[in-house]
């Protein structure tokens, strides 16, 4: 006959186990553990600590599981496995320390040990720990198990070792779709699209992750027409694009000016509620419409978005800037400041300074650069100074731009000096242009474009002797202007014209 205390403990234990099946309660694991220890419930159920550790791994609560190991007088394999899994989501050597403890305790690792251990290896800067664990798993007879093999493929693909990944892949008797996706992603990252497409076409079934992986790889490599074709193939096959698909294809629409496809995707995104569930979809639509010079549509998306983050505001401001509507862009920036959230970031000021450039607002631009560190705690970077140099140059204030460059807290780059030299040419300022050219040639002595700019500046200001001297220097040091070429693709063949 059990005592009342035992009955109460059993009731408490049942309550704790019920809580652990509730995902919302799992975020209160420290409180649950305190309750377990206070009632000494782990003495009634030796597996309770392992159950707690497993729950902690599902919410990525790493050090909680390690604490459970310390509390356990004789930790078993499930407890070690749960602790290793909870640590496998973070770049750390802790899982290997626990693996050593596990083996020192005389326990034999199993597939549930090796899979998370290999997962943690893929987050480390070196492949060496992963190859060591692979060898251990091979000796233990678990390297061919599905969960372990998937992590091995992910590990080798992460480090670009696709031959090793493929060796594991081909030995799998049953290849889950996730392992196909890992292989395709690995080949895409290595720009080996022939291998990626070969696997892609071999798949008997593909999910949205498969399509997103191949689309992202093709897009990243700049094969825009190929990506659009594959996207339409996916759509026509009955697979609905998700937010990741949409934000991959919309930038292609922006680059190619394909606003017709962009509008179709916009309609689809509204119908599926993607504009509500994924803020990056709205951001991508604003960017696409802006780059297609459809600012009314961009502004409509912006105004109708239920939530906006700093990227939303930056994209709208930049869209107005690149279309020459600097004043409207500054108004949007002022609206952002009035709302007080989100706070502007470094990219915001690049866009806003671009607005100042298009609006010719020199004083506002200088005021913004001064306000960045004092009011917004943002240190101006090279691109911010570059925007201001461009602004001053466009307004004919080349001498002021030279003073700004000399006072910059960082070393000016070729882009900075090149912007000043171009401004000097546009404004006929040979004196400042000569100084900019001298600095530019120190930074890029073999760039023929710099010599050409300087020679043209002299020629356009009537200083023909100086222009001829520049051409003579070019001939003397064998720096030549690259001849422009055009390329036309006809029937899969490229024809070059000089």
mmCIF file of C-alpha atoms in Angstrom, residues 59-421:
data_model
loop_
_atom_site.group_PDB
_atom_site.id
_atom_site.type_symbol
_atom_site.label_atom_id
_atom_site.label_comp_id
_atom_site.label_asym_id
_atom_site.label_seq_id
_atom_site.Cartn_x
_atom_site.Cartn_y
_atom_site.Cartn_z
ATOM 1 C CA UNK A 59 13.318 25.155 -27.511
ATOM 2 C CA UNK A 60 17.106 25.483 -27.840
ATOM 3 C CA UNK A 61 17.786 26.091 -24.162
ATOM 4 C CA UNK A 62 21.412 24.853 -24.088
ATOM 5 C CA UNK A 63 22.758 25.274 -20.574
ATOM 6 C CA UNK A 64 19.584 24.023 -18.941
ATOM 7 C CA UNK A 65 20.265 20.477 -20.233
ATOM 8 C CA UNK A 66 23.843 20.629 -19.017
ATOM 9 C CA UNK A 67 22.596 21.566 -15.560
ATOM 10 C CA UNK A 68 20.394 18.473 -15.593
ATOM 11 C CA UNK A 69 23.465 16.350 -16.274
ATOM 12 C CA UNK A 70 25.177 17.811 -13.226
ATOM 13 C CA UNK A 71 22.096 17.171 -11.074
ATOM 14 C CA UNK A 72 21.814 13.543 -12.139
ATOM 15 C CA UNK A 73 23.779 11.110 -9.915
ATOM 16 C CA UNK A 74 24.129 8.640 -12.791
ATOM 17 C CA UNK A 75 23.164 10.197 -16.146
ATOM 18 C CA UNK A 76 21.982 7.722 -18.760
ATOM 19 C CA UNK A 77 22.437 7.805 -22.541
ATOM 20 C CA UNK A 78 19.092 9.564 -23.281
ATOM 21 C CA UNK A 79 20.090 12.363 -20.884
ATOM 22 C CA UNK A 80 23.491 12.760 -22.564
ATOM 23 C CA UNK A 81 21.875 12.681 -26.014
ATOM 24 C CA UNK A 82 19.320 15.310 -25.041
ATOM 25 C CA UNK A 83 22.046 17.557 -23.614
ATOM 26 C CA UNK A 84 24.190 17.184 -26.743
ATOM 27 C CA UNK A 85 21.177 17.945 -28.945
ATOM 28 C CA UNK A 86 20.320 21.072 -26.966
ATOM 29 C CA UNK A 87 23.863 22.355 -27.531
ATOM 30 C CA UNK A 88 24.012 21.402 -31.215
ATOM 31 C CA UNK A 89 22.256 24.552 -32.434
ATOM 32 C CA UNK A 90 25.111 26.804 -31.316
ATOM 33 C CA UNK A 91 28.784 27.075 -32.395
ATOM 34 C CA UNK A 92 30.451 25.529 -29.349
ATOM 35 C CA UNK A 93 32.851 22.759 -28.349
ATOM 36 C CA UNK A 94 30.586 21.802 -25.430
ATOM 37 C CA UNK A 95 28.936 18.873 -27.304
ATOM 38 C CA UNK A 96 32.366 17.255 -27.739
ATOM 39 C CA UNK A 97 33.095 17.641 -24.038
ATOM 40 C CA UNK A 98 29.803 15.876 -23.246
ATOM 41 C CA UNK A 99 30.629 13.190 -25.808
ATOM 42 C CA UNK A 100 33.912 12.541 -23.977
ATOM 43 C CA UNK A 101 32.061 12.334 -20.648
ATOM 44 C CA UNK A 102 29.560 9.921 -22.173
ATOM 45 C CA UNK A 103 32.290 7.549 -23.290
ATOM 46 C CA UNK A 104 34.178 7.930 -19.994
ATOM 47 C CA UNK A 105 30.999 6.829 -18.209
ATOM 48 C CA UNK A 106 31.105 3.566 -20.169
ATOM 49 C CA UNK A 107 28.062 4.411 -22.304
ATOM 50 C CA UNK A 108 27.904 3.436 -25.972
ATOM 51 C CA UNK A 109 26.838 6.290 -28.293
ATOM 52 C CA UNK A 110 23.994 5.602 -30.704
ATOM 53 C CA UNK A 111 22.517 7.316 -33.753
ATOM 54 C CA UNK A 112 20.785 9.874 -31.526
ATOM 55 C CA UNK A 113 24.234 10.808 -30.226
ATOM 56 C CA UNK A 114 25.974 11.175 -33.577
ATOM 57 C CA UNK A 115 23.291 13.117 -35.479
ATOM 58 C CA UNK A 116 23.271 16.215 -33.203
ATOM 59 C CA UNK A 117 27.020 15.922 -32.681
ATOM 60 C CA UNK A 118 27.570 16.207 -36.438
ATOM 61 C CA UNK A 119 25.048 19.044 -36.561
ATOM 62 C CA UNK A 120 27.218 21.008 -34.128
ATOM 63 C CA UNK A 121 30.295 20.246 -36.281
ATOM 64 C CA UNK A 122 28.727 22.063 -39.244
ATOM 65 C CA UNK A 123 28.669 25.281 -37.173
ATOM 66 C CA UNK A 124 32.391 25.226 -36.381
ATOM 67 C CA UNK A 125 35.038 27.104 -38.413
ATOM 68 C CA UNK A 126 37.007 23.916 -39.154
ATOM 69 C CA UNK A 127 36.005 20.633 -40.777
ATOM 70 C CA UNK A 128 38.483 18.591 -38.703
ATOM 71 C CA UNK A 129 36.155 17.859 -35.723
ATOM 72 C CA UNK A 130 33.482 16.718 -38.168
ATOM 73 C CA UNK A 131 35.754 14.261 -39.959
ATOM 74 C CA UNK A 132 36.840 12.850 -36.578
ATOM 75 C CA UNK A 133 33.213 12.289 -35.513
ATOM 76 C CA UNK A 134 32.458 10.786 -38.943
ATOM 77 C CA UNK A 135 35.251 8.252 -38.415
ATOM 78 C CA UNK A 136 33.913 7.406 -34.944
ATOM 79 C CA UNK A 137 30.363 6.970 -36.275
ATOM 80 C CA UNK A 138 31.713 4.750 -39.044
ATOM 81 C CA UNK A 139 33.476 2.494 -36.531
ATOM 82 C CA UNK A 140 30.348 2.375 -34.369
ATOM 83 C CA UNK A 141 28.257 1.330 -37.387
ATOM 84 C CA UNK A 142 25.936 4.360 -37.459
ATOM 85 C CA UNK A 143 27.273 6.367 -40.427
ATOM 86 C CA UNK A 144 24.696 4.864 -42.823
ATOM 87 C CA UNK A 145 21.726 5.619 -40.598
ATOM 88 C CA UNK A 146 19.444 8.179 -42.221
ATOM 89 C CA UNK A 147 19.615 10.880 -39.511
ATOM 90 C CA UNK A 148 23.404 10.560 -39.228
ATOM 91 C CA UNK A 149 23.933 10.492 -43.006
ATOM 92 C CA UNK A 150 21.811 13.616 -43.470
ATOM 93 C CA UNK A 151 23.982 15.482 -40.977
ATOM 94 C CA UNK A 152 27.112 14.204 -42.734
ATOM 95 C CA UNK A 153 25.838 15.548 -46.057
ATOM 96 C CA UNK A 154 25.020 18.885 -44.416
ATOM 97 C CA UNK A 155 28.461 18.990 -42.793
ATOM 98 C CA UNK A 156 30.431 18.341 -45.981
ATOM 99 C CA UNK A 157 28.198 20.585 -48.090
ATOM 100 C CA UNK A 158 28.618 23.387 -45.544
ATOM 101 C CA UNK A 159 32.389 23.250 -46.051
ATOM 102 C CA UNK A 160 32.105 22.893 -49.831
ATOM 103 C CA UNK A 161 33.366 19.287 -49.825
ATOM 104 C CA UNK A 162 30.814 18.081 -52.347
ATOM 105 C CA UNK A 163 32.733 14.945 -53.357
ATOM 106 C CA UNK A 164 32.614 13.722 -49.752
ATOM 107 C CA UNK A 165 28.958 14.757 -49.447
ATOM 108 C CA UNK A 166 28.135 12.878 -52.647
ATOM 109 C CA UNK A 167 29.894 9.733 -51.388
ATOM 110 C CA UNK A 168 27.592 9.709 -48.354
ATOM 111 C CA UNK A 169 24.561 10.599 -50.487
ATOM 112 C CA UNK A 170 24.912 7.754 -53.008
ATOM 113 C CA UNK A 171 25.234 5.133 -50.249
ATOM 114 C CA UNK A 172 21.855 6.032 -48.761
ATOM 115 C CA UNK A 173 19.318 3.277 -49.544
ATOM 116 C CA UNK A 174 16.423 5.690 -49.056
ATOM 117 C CA UNK A 175 17.055 9.353 -49.813
ATOM 118 C CA UNK A 176 14.706 11.702 -48.033
ATOM 119 C CA UNK A 177 13.848 14.946 -49.768
ATOM 120 C CA UNK A 178 15.838 16.944 -47.204
ATOM 121 C CA UNK A 179 19.101 15.271 -48.248
ATOM 122 C CA UNK A 180 18.416 16.032 -51.932
ATOM 123 C CA UNK A 181 17.861 19.664 -50.963
ATOM 124 C CA UNK A 182 21.147 19.758 -49.027
ATOM 125 C CA UNK A 183 23.060 18.373 -52.003
ATOM 126 C CA UNK A 184 21.463 20.803 -54.460
ATOM 127 C CA UNK A 185 22.148 23.727 -52.133
ATOM 128 C CA UNK A 186 25.766 22.630 -51.722
ATOM 129 C CA UNK A 187 26.328 22.426 -55.478
ATOM 130 C CA UNK A 188 24.655 25.815 -56.007
ATOM 131 C CA UNK A 189 26.925 27.447 -53.432
ATOM 132 C CA UNK A 190 29.901 26.053 -55.357
ATOM 133 C CA UNK A 191 28.395 27.403 -58.604
ATOM 134 C CA UNK A 192 28.298 23.836 -59.908
ATOM 135 C CA UNK A 193 24.913 24.212 -61.548
ATOM 136 C CA UNK A 194 25.394 21.267 -63.881
ATOM 137 C CA UNK A 195 25.520 18.902 -60.883
ATOM 138 C CA UNK A 196 22.719 20.785 -59.124
ATOM 139 C CA UNK A 197 20.411 20.524 -62.152
ATOM 140 C CA UNK A 198 21.351 16.869 -62.649
ATOM 141 C CA UNK A 199 20.163 16.008 -59.131
ATOM 142 C CA UNK A 200 17.174 18.322 -59.420
ATOM 143 C CA UNK A 201 15.920 16.554 -62.552
ATOM 144 C CA UNK A 202 16.510 13.132 -60.964
ATOM 145 C CA UNK A 203 14.135 13.826 -58.072
ATOM 146 C CA UNK A 204 10.840 11.978 -58.273
ATOM 147 C CA UNK A 205 9.156 14.599 -56.090
ATOM 148 C CA UNK A 206 10.149 18.106 -55.081
ATOM 149 C CA UNK A 207 8.885 20.312 -52.297
ATOM 150 C CA UNK A 208 8.916 24.087 -52.014
ATOM 151 C CA UNK A 209 12.323 23.991 -50.281
ATOM 152 C CA UNK A 210 13.782 22.188 -53.305
ATOM 153 C CA UNK A 211 12.481 24.820 -55.695
ATOM 154 C CA UNK A 212 13.551 27.693 -53.438
ATOM 155 C CA UNK A 213 17.044 26.218 -53.165
ATOM 156 C CA UNK A 214 17.581 25.908 -56.909
ATOM 157 C CA UNK A 215 15.934 29.271 -57.616
ATOM 158 C CA UNK A 216 18.094 31.058 -55.040
ATOM 159 C CA UNK A 217 21.248 29.472 -56.461
ATOM 160 C CA UNK A 218 20.410 30.357 -60.059
ATOM 161 C CA UNK A 219 19.417 33.885 -59.053
ATOM 162 C CA UNK A 220 22.596 34.369 -57.019
ATOM 163 C CA UNK A 221 24.654 33.406 -60.078
ATOM 164 C CA UNK A 222 22.860 36.011 -62.194
ATOM 165 C CA UNK A 223 20.966 33.627 -64.497
ATOM 166 C CA UNK A 224 17.823 35.709 -64.368
ATOM 167 C CA UNK A 225 15.988 34.296 -67.390
ATOM 168 C CA UNK A 226 16.714 30.742 -66.235
ATOM 169 C CA UNK A 227 15.383 31.540 -62.756
ATOM 170 C CA UNK A 228 12.187 33.061 -64.149
ATOM 171 C CA UNK A 229 11.664 30.029 -66.382
ATOM 172 C CA UNK A 230 12.087 27.642 -63.460
ATOM 173 C CA UNK A 231 9.788 29.746 -61.295
ATOM 174 C CA UNK A 232 7.038 29.568 -63.913
ATOM 175 C CA UNK A 233 7.623 25.818 -64.271
ATOM 176 C CA UNK A 234 7.203 25.422 -60.512
ATOM 177 C CA UNK A 235 4.061 27.525 -60.449
ATOM 178 C CA UNK A 236 2.514 25.658 -63.376
ATOM 179 C CA UNK A 237 3.309 22.306 -61.711
ATOM 180 C CA UNK A 238 0.904 23.202 -58.902
ATOM 181 C CA UNK A 239 3.412 24.113 -56.172
ATOM 182 C CA UNK A 240 2.434 27.363 -54.490
ATOM 183 C CA UNK A 241 5.276 29.848 -53.982
ATOM 184 C CA UNK A 242 5.920 30.851 -50.377
ATOM 185 C CA UNK A 243 7.452 34.049 -49.015
ATOM 186 C CA UNK A 244 11.005 32.760 -49.665
ATOM 187 C CA UNK A 245 10.131 32.115 -53.322
ATOM 188 C CA UNK A 246 8.593 35.538 -53.724
ATOM 189 C CA UNK A 247 11.555 37.429 -52.251
ATOM 190 C CA UNK A 248 13.875 35.467 -54.555
ATOM 191 C CA UNK A 249 11.951 36.232 -57.758
ATOM 192 C CA UNK A 250 10.965 39.863 -57.136
ATOM 193 C CA UNK A 251 14.572 41.162 -57.248
ATOM 194 C CA UNK A 252 14.907 39.449 -60.641
ATOM 195 C CA UNK A 253 11.787 41.289 -61.807
ATOM 196 C CA UNK A 254 13.446 44.489 -60.566
ATOM 197 C CA UNK A 255 16.734 43.808 -62.375
ATOM 198 C CA UNK A 256 15.056 42.878 -65.646
ATOM 199 C CA UNK A 257 12.280 45.469 -65.488
ATOM 200 C CA UNK A 258 9.659 42.712 -65.635
ATOM 201 C CA UNK A 259 6.939 44.551 -63.748
ATOM 202 C CA UNK A 260 4.226 42.438 -65.438
ATOM 203 C CA UNK A 261 5.435 39.307 -63.647
ATOM 204 C CA UNK A 262 6.003 41.402 -60.533
ATOM 205 C CA UNK A 263 2.361 42.494 -60.549
ATOM 206 C CA UNK A 264 1.178 38.889 -60.927
ATOM 207 C CA UNK A 265 3.295 37.908 -57.939
ATOM 208 C CA UNK A 266 1.906 40.901 -56.032
ATOM 209 C CA UNK A 267 -1.656 39.759 -56.729
ATOM 210 C CA UNK A 268 -0.770 36.212 -55.644
ATOM 211 C CA UNK A 269 0.927 37.451 -52.449
ATOM 212 C CA UNK A 270 -2.158 39.464 -51.496
ATOM 213 C CA UNK A 271 -4.444 36.513 -52.197
ATOM 214 C CA UNK A 272 -2.325 34.169 -50.035
ATOM 215 C CA UNK A 273 -1.883 36.680 -47.212
ATOM 216 C CA UNK A 274 1.906 36.820 -47.629
ATOM 217 C CA UNK A 275 1.938 40.600 -47.250
ATOM 218 C CA UNK A 276 0.510 40.152 -43.769
ATOM 219 C CA UNK A 277 2.555 37.150 -42.662
ATOM 220 C CA UNK A 278 5.956 38.130 -44.116
ATOM 221 C CA UNK A 279 7.184 41.717 -43.983
ATOM 222 C CA UNK A 280 10.032 40.969 -46.404
ATOM 223 C CA UNK A 281 7.487 40.325 -49.172
ATOM 224 C CA UNK A 282 6.213 43.899 -48.897
ATOM 225 C CA UNK A 283 9.777 45.211 -48.792
ATOM 226 C CA UNK A 284 10.645 43.290 -51.969
ATOM 227 C CA UNK A 285 7.545 44.592 -53.738
ATOM 228 C CA UNK A 286 8.447 48.198 -52.877
ATOM 229 C CA UNK A 287 11.950 47.614 -54.220
ATOM 230 C CA UNK A 288 10.667 45.955 -57.399
ATOM 231 C CA UNK A 289 8.156 48.682 -58.215
ATOM 232 C CA UNK A 290 10.702 51.421 -57.447
ATOM 233 C CA UNK A 291 13.319 49.923 -59.753
ATOM 234 C CA UNK A 292 10.677 49.548 -62.456
ATOM 235 C CA UNK A 293 9.890 53.281 -62.000
ATOM 236 C CA UNK A 294 6.343 52.540 -60.794
ATOM 237 C CA UNK A 295 6.424 54.722 -57.708
ATOM 238 C CA UNK A 296 2.662 54.924 -57.242
ATOM 239 C CA UNK A 297 2.492 51.152 -56.869
ATOM 240 C CA UNK A 298 5.513 51.182 -54.556
ATOM 241 C CA UNK A 299 3.934 53.840 -52.358
ATOM 242 C CA UNK A 300 0.617 51.963 -52.304
ATOM 243 C CA UNK A 301 2.344 48.818 -51.024
ATOM 244 C CA UNK A 302 4.212 50.906 -48.450
ATOM 245 C CA UNK A 303 1.047 52.626 -47.193
ATOM 246 C CA UNK A 304 -0.947 49.376 -46.975
ATOM 247 C CA UNK A 305 1.663 47.342 -45.095
ATOM 248 C CA UNK A 306 0.316 46.384 -41.644
ATOM 249 C CA UNK A 307 3.829 46.528 -40.206
ATOM 250 C CA UNK A 308 7.018 48.248 -41.304
ATOM 251 C CA UNK A 309 10.582 47.667 -40.215
ATOM 252 C CA UNK A 310 13.654 49.793 -40.905
ATOM 253 C CA UNK A 311 14.208 47.956 -44.216
ATOM 254 C CA UNK A 312 10.707 49.003 -45.336
ATOM 255 C CA UNK A 313 11.443 52.675 -44.717
ATOM 256 C CA UNK A 314 14.924 52.456 -46.244
ATOM 257 C CA UNK A 315 13.562 50.778 -49.377
ATOM 258 C CA UNK A 316 10.874 53.408 -49.869
ATOM 259 C CA UNK A 317 13.311 56.281 -49.308
ATOM 260 C CA UNK A 318 15.872 54.752 -51.654
ATOM 261 C CA UNK A 319 13.202 54.090 -54.282
ATOM 262 C CA UNK A 320 12.274 57.764 -54.309
ATOM 263 C CA UNK A 321 15.951 58.767 -54.430
ATOM 264 C CA UNK A 322 16.881 56.600 -57.427
ATOM 265 C CA UNK A 323 13.875 57.947 -59.329
ATOM 266 C CA UNK A 324 14.947 61.538 -58.739
ATOM 267 C CA UNK A 325 12.321 62.391 -56.103
ATOM 268 C CA UNK A 326 14.728 63.523 -53.405
ATOM 269 C CA UNK A 327 12.321 65.896 -51.670
ATOM 270 C CA UNK A 328 9.651 63.202 -51.358
ATOM 271 C CA UNK A 329 12.279 60.826 -49.984
ATOM 272 C CA UNK A 330 13.258 63.366 -47.346
ATOM 273 C CA UNK A 331 9.586 63.761 -46.419
ATOM 274 C CA UNK A 332 9.318 59.992 -45.869
ATOM 275 C CA UNK A 333 12.464 60.143 -43.717
ATOM 276 C CA UNK A 334 10.990 62.968 -41.646
ATOM 277 C CA UNK A 335 7.800 60.927 -41.226
ATOM 278 C CA UNK A 336 9.911 58.013 -39.991
ATOM 279 C CA UNK A 337 11.594 60.257 -37.410
ATOM 280 C CA UNK A 338 8.246 61.672 -36.246
ATOM 281 C CA UNK A 339 6.900 58.181 -35.605
ATOM 282 C CA UNK A 340 9.957 57.374 -33.502
ATOM 283 C CA UNK A 341 10.046 53.745 -34.570
ATOM 284 C CA UNK A 342 11.944 52.125 -36.091
ATOM 285 C CA UNK A 343 15.152 54.043 -35.506
ATOM 286 C CA UNK A 344 17.177 54.831 -38.635
ATOM 287 C CA UNK A 345 20.278 52.726 -39.264
ATOM 288 C CA UNK A 346 23.415 53.200 -41.341
ATOM 289 C CA UNK A 347 21.641 52.186 -44.569
ATOM 290 C CA UNK A 348 18.896 54.740 -43.912
ATOM 291 C CA UNK A 349 21.409 57.563 -44.095
ATOM 292 C CA UNK A 350 22.895 56.270 -47.347
ATOM 293 C CA UNK A 351 19.405 56.466 -48.870
ATOM 294 C CA UNK A 352 18.628 59.850 -47.308
ATOM 295 C CA UNK A 353 21.930 61.338 -48.466
ATOM 296 C CA UNK A 354 21.034 60.044 -51.927
ATOM 297 C CA UNK A 355 17.809 62.033 -51.650
ATOM 298 C CA UNK A 356 19.803 65.131 -50.718
ATOM 299 C CA UNK A 357 21.968 64.589 -53.804
ATOM 300 C CA UNK A 358 18.974 64.407 -56.149
ATOM 301 C CA UNK A 359 17.355 67.409 -54.462
ATOM 302 C CA UNK A 360 20.586 69.446 -54.406
ATOM 303 C CA UNK A 361 20.243 69.996 -50.649
ATOM 304 C CA UNK A 362 23.868 70.438 -49.584
ATOM 305 C CA UNK A 363 23.227 71.927 -46.159
ATOM 306 C CA UNK A 364 20.736 69.202 -45.243
ATOM 307 C CA UNK A 365 23.276 66.582 -46.287
ATOM 308 C CA UNK A 366 26.034 68.143 -44.178
ATOM 309 C CA UNK A 367 23.631 68.452 -41.269
ATOM 310 C CA UNK A 368 22.753 64.745 -41.499
ATOM 311 C CA UNK A 369 26.416 63.672 -41.491
ATOM 312 C CA UNK A 370 27.003 65.777 -38.360
ATOM 313 C CA UNK A 371 23.869 64.427 -36.662
ATOM 314 C CA UNK A 372 24.632 60.748 -37.276
ATOM 315 C CA UNK A 373 27.079 60.223 -34.362
ATOM 316 C CA UNK A 374 25.579 62.778 -31.982
ATOM 317 C CA UNK A 375 21.843 62.136 -32.340
ATOM 318 C CA UNK A 376 21.640 58.616 -33.758
ATOM 319 C CA UNK A 377 24.846 57.016 -32.376
ATOM 320 C CA UNK A 378 25.839 55.928 -35.888
ATOM 321 C CA UNK A 379 29.425 56.423 -36.997
ATOM 322 C CA UNK A 380 29.556 57.733 -40.591
ATOM 323 C CA UNK A 381 31.224 55.234 -42.908
ATOM 324 C CA UNK A 382 32.956 55.585 -46.244
ATOM 325 C CA UNK A 383 29.710 55.267 -48.210
ATOM 326 C CA UNK A 384 28.183 58.193 -46.295
ATOM 327 C CA UNK A 385 31.144 60.435 -47.073
ATOM 328 C CA UNK A 386 30.989 59.209 -50.663
ATOM 329 C CA UNK A 387 27.368 60.364 -50.899
ATOM 330 C CA UNK A 388 28.310 63.795 -49.552
ATOM 331 C CA UNK A 389 31.253 64.091 -51.970
ATOM 332 C CA UNK A 390 28.852 63.253 -54.808
ATOM 333 C CA UNK A 391 26.357 65.822 -53.511
ATOM 334 C CA UNK A 392 28.976 68.586 -53.282
ATOM 335 C CA UNK A 393 30.379 67.665 -56.683
ATOM 336 C CA UNK A 394 26.989 67.779 -58.400
ATOM 337 C CA UNK A 395 26.403 71.209 -56.918
ATOM 338 C CA UNK A 396 29.748 72.470 -58.260
ATOM 339 C CA UNK A 397 31.377 72.705 -54.834
ATOM 340 C CA UNK A 398 34.446 70.684 -55.754
ATOM 341 C CA UNK A 399 36.863 72.571 -53.497
ATOM 342 C CA UNK A 400 34.604 71.928 -50.525
ATOM 343 C CA UNK A 401 34.454 68.266 -51.513
ATOM 344 C CA UNK A 402 38.281 68.138 -51.539
ATOM 345 C CA UNK A 403 38.406 69.626 -48.030
ATOM 346 C CA UNK A 404 35.844 67.037 -46.885
ATOM 347 C CA UNK A 405 37.900 64.163 -48.323
ATOM 348 C CA UNK A 406 41.086 65.392 -46.654
ATOM 349 C CA UNK A 407 39.266 65.586 -43.309
ATOM 350 C CA UNK A 408 37.717 62.111 -43.468
ATOM 351 C CA UNK A 409 38.575 59.845 -40.509
ATOM 352 C CA UNK A 410 39.364 56.980 -42.890
ATOM 353 C CA UNK A 411 41.624 56.660 -45.926
ATOM 354 C CA UNK A 412 39.844 57.718 -49.144
ATOM 355 C CA UNK A 413 39.350 54.963 -51.693
ATOM 356 C CA UNK A 414 39.601 55.078 -55.472
ATOM 357 C CA UNK A 415 35.809 55.446 -55.623
ATOM 358 C CA UNK A 416 35.950 58.629 -53.530
ATOM 359 C CA UNK A 417 38.721 60.229 -55.605
ATOM 360 C CA UNK A 418 37.030 59.041 -58.799
ATOM 361 C CA UNK A 419 33.757 60.712 -57.804
ATOM 362 C CA UNK A 420 35.613 63.978 -57.189
ATOM 363 C CA UNK A 421 37.499 63.737 -60.492
#
